[in-house]
mmCIF file of C-alpha atoms in Angstrom:
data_model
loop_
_atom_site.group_PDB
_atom_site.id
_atom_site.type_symbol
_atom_site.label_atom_id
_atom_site.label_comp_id
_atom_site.label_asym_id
_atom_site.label_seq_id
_atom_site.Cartn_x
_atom_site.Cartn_y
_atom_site.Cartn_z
ATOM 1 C CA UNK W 1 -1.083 5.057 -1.868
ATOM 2 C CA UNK W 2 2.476 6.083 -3.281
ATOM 3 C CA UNK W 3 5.382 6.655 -0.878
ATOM 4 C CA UNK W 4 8.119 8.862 -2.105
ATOM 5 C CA UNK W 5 11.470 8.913 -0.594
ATOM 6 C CA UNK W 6 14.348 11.500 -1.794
ATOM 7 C CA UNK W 7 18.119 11.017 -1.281
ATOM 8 C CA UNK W 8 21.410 11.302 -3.379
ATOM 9 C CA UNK W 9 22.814 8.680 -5.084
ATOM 10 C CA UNK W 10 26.449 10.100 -5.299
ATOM 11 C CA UNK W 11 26.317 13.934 -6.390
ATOM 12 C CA UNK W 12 23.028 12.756 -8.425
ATOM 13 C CA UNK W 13 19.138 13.178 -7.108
ATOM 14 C CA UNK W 14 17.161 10.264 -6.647
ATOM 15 C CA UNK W 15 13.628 9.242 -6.137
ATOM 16 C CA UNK W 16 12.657 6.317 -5.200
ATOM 17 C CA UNK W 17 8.655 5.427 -5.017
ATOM 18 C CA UNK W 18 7.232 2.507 -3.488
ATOM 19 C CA UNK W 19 3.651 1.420 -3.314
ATOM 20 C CA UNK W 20 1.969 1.334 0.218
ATOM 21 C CA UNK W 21 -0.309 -1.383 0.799
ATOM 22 C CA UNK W 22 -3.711 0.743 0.410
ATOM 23 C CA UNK W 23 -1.631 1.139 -3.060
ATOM 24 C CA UNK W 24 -1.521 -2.098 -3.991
ATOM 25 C CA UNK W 25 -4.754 -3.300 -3.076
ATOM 26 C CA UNK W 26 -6.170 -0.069 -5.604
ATOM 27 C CA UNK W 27 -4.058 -1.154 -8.281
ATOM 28 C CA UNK W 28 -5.444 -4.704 -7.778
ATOM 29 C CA UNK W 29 -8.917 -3.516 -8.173
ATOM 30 C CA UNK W 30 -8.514 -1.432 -11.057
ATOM 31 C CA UNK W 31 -6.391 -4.279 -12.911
ATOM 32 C CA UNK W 32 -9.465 -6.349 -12.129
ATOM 33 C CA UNK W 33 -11.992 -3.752 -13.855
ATOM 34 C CA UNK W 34 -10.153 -3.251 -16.995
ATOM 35 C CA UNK W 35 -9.571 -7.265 -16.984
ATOM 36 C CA UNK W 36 -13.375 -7.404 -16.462
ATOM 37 C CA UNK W 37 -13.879 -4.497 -19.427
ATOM 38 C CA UNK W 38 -11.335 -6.846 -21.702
ATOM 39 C CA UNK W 39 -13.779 -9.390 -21.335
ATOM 40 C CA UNK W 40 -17.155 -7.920 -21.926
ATOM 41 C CA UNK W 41 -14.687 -6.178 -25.710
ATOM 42 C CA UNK W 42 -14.026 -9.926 -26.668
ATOM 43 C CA UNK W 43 -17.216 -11.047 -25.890
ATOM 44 C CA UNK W 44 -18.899 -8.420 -27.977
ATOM 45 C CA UNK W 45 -16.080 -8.404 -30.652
ATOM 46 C CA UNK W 46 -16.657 -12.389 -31.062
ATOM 47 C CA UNK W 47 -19.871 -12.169 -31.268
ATOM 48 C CA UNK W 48 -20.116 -9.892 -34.209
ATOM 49 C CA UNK W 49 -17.886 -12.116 -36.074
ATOM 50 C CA UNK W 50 -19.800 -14.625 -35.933
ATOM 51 C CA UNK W 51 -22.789 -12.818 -37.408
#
């Protein structure tokens, strides 16, 4: 999911982190659940105003 390469920079330590594609496709779905629990919060939060 995460692919984590180490080097040097210089004298300094570096990481750098990169997402694999199994990555990104998880972080798609989970943006797409919290967009879908955003939703169903302003629904429901509207809806009481309005009562």
């Amino acid at each position: 999911m995460l692919q984590a390469t180490k080097g040097y920079e210089g004298r300094r330590p570096v990481t750098w982190l990169r997402l694999t594609r199994a990555g990104r496709t998880a972080l798609r779905a989970e943006v797409a659940a919290l967009e879908q629990l955003v939703s169903r919060i302003r629904t429901a939060t509207a809806a009481d105003e309005e009562s």
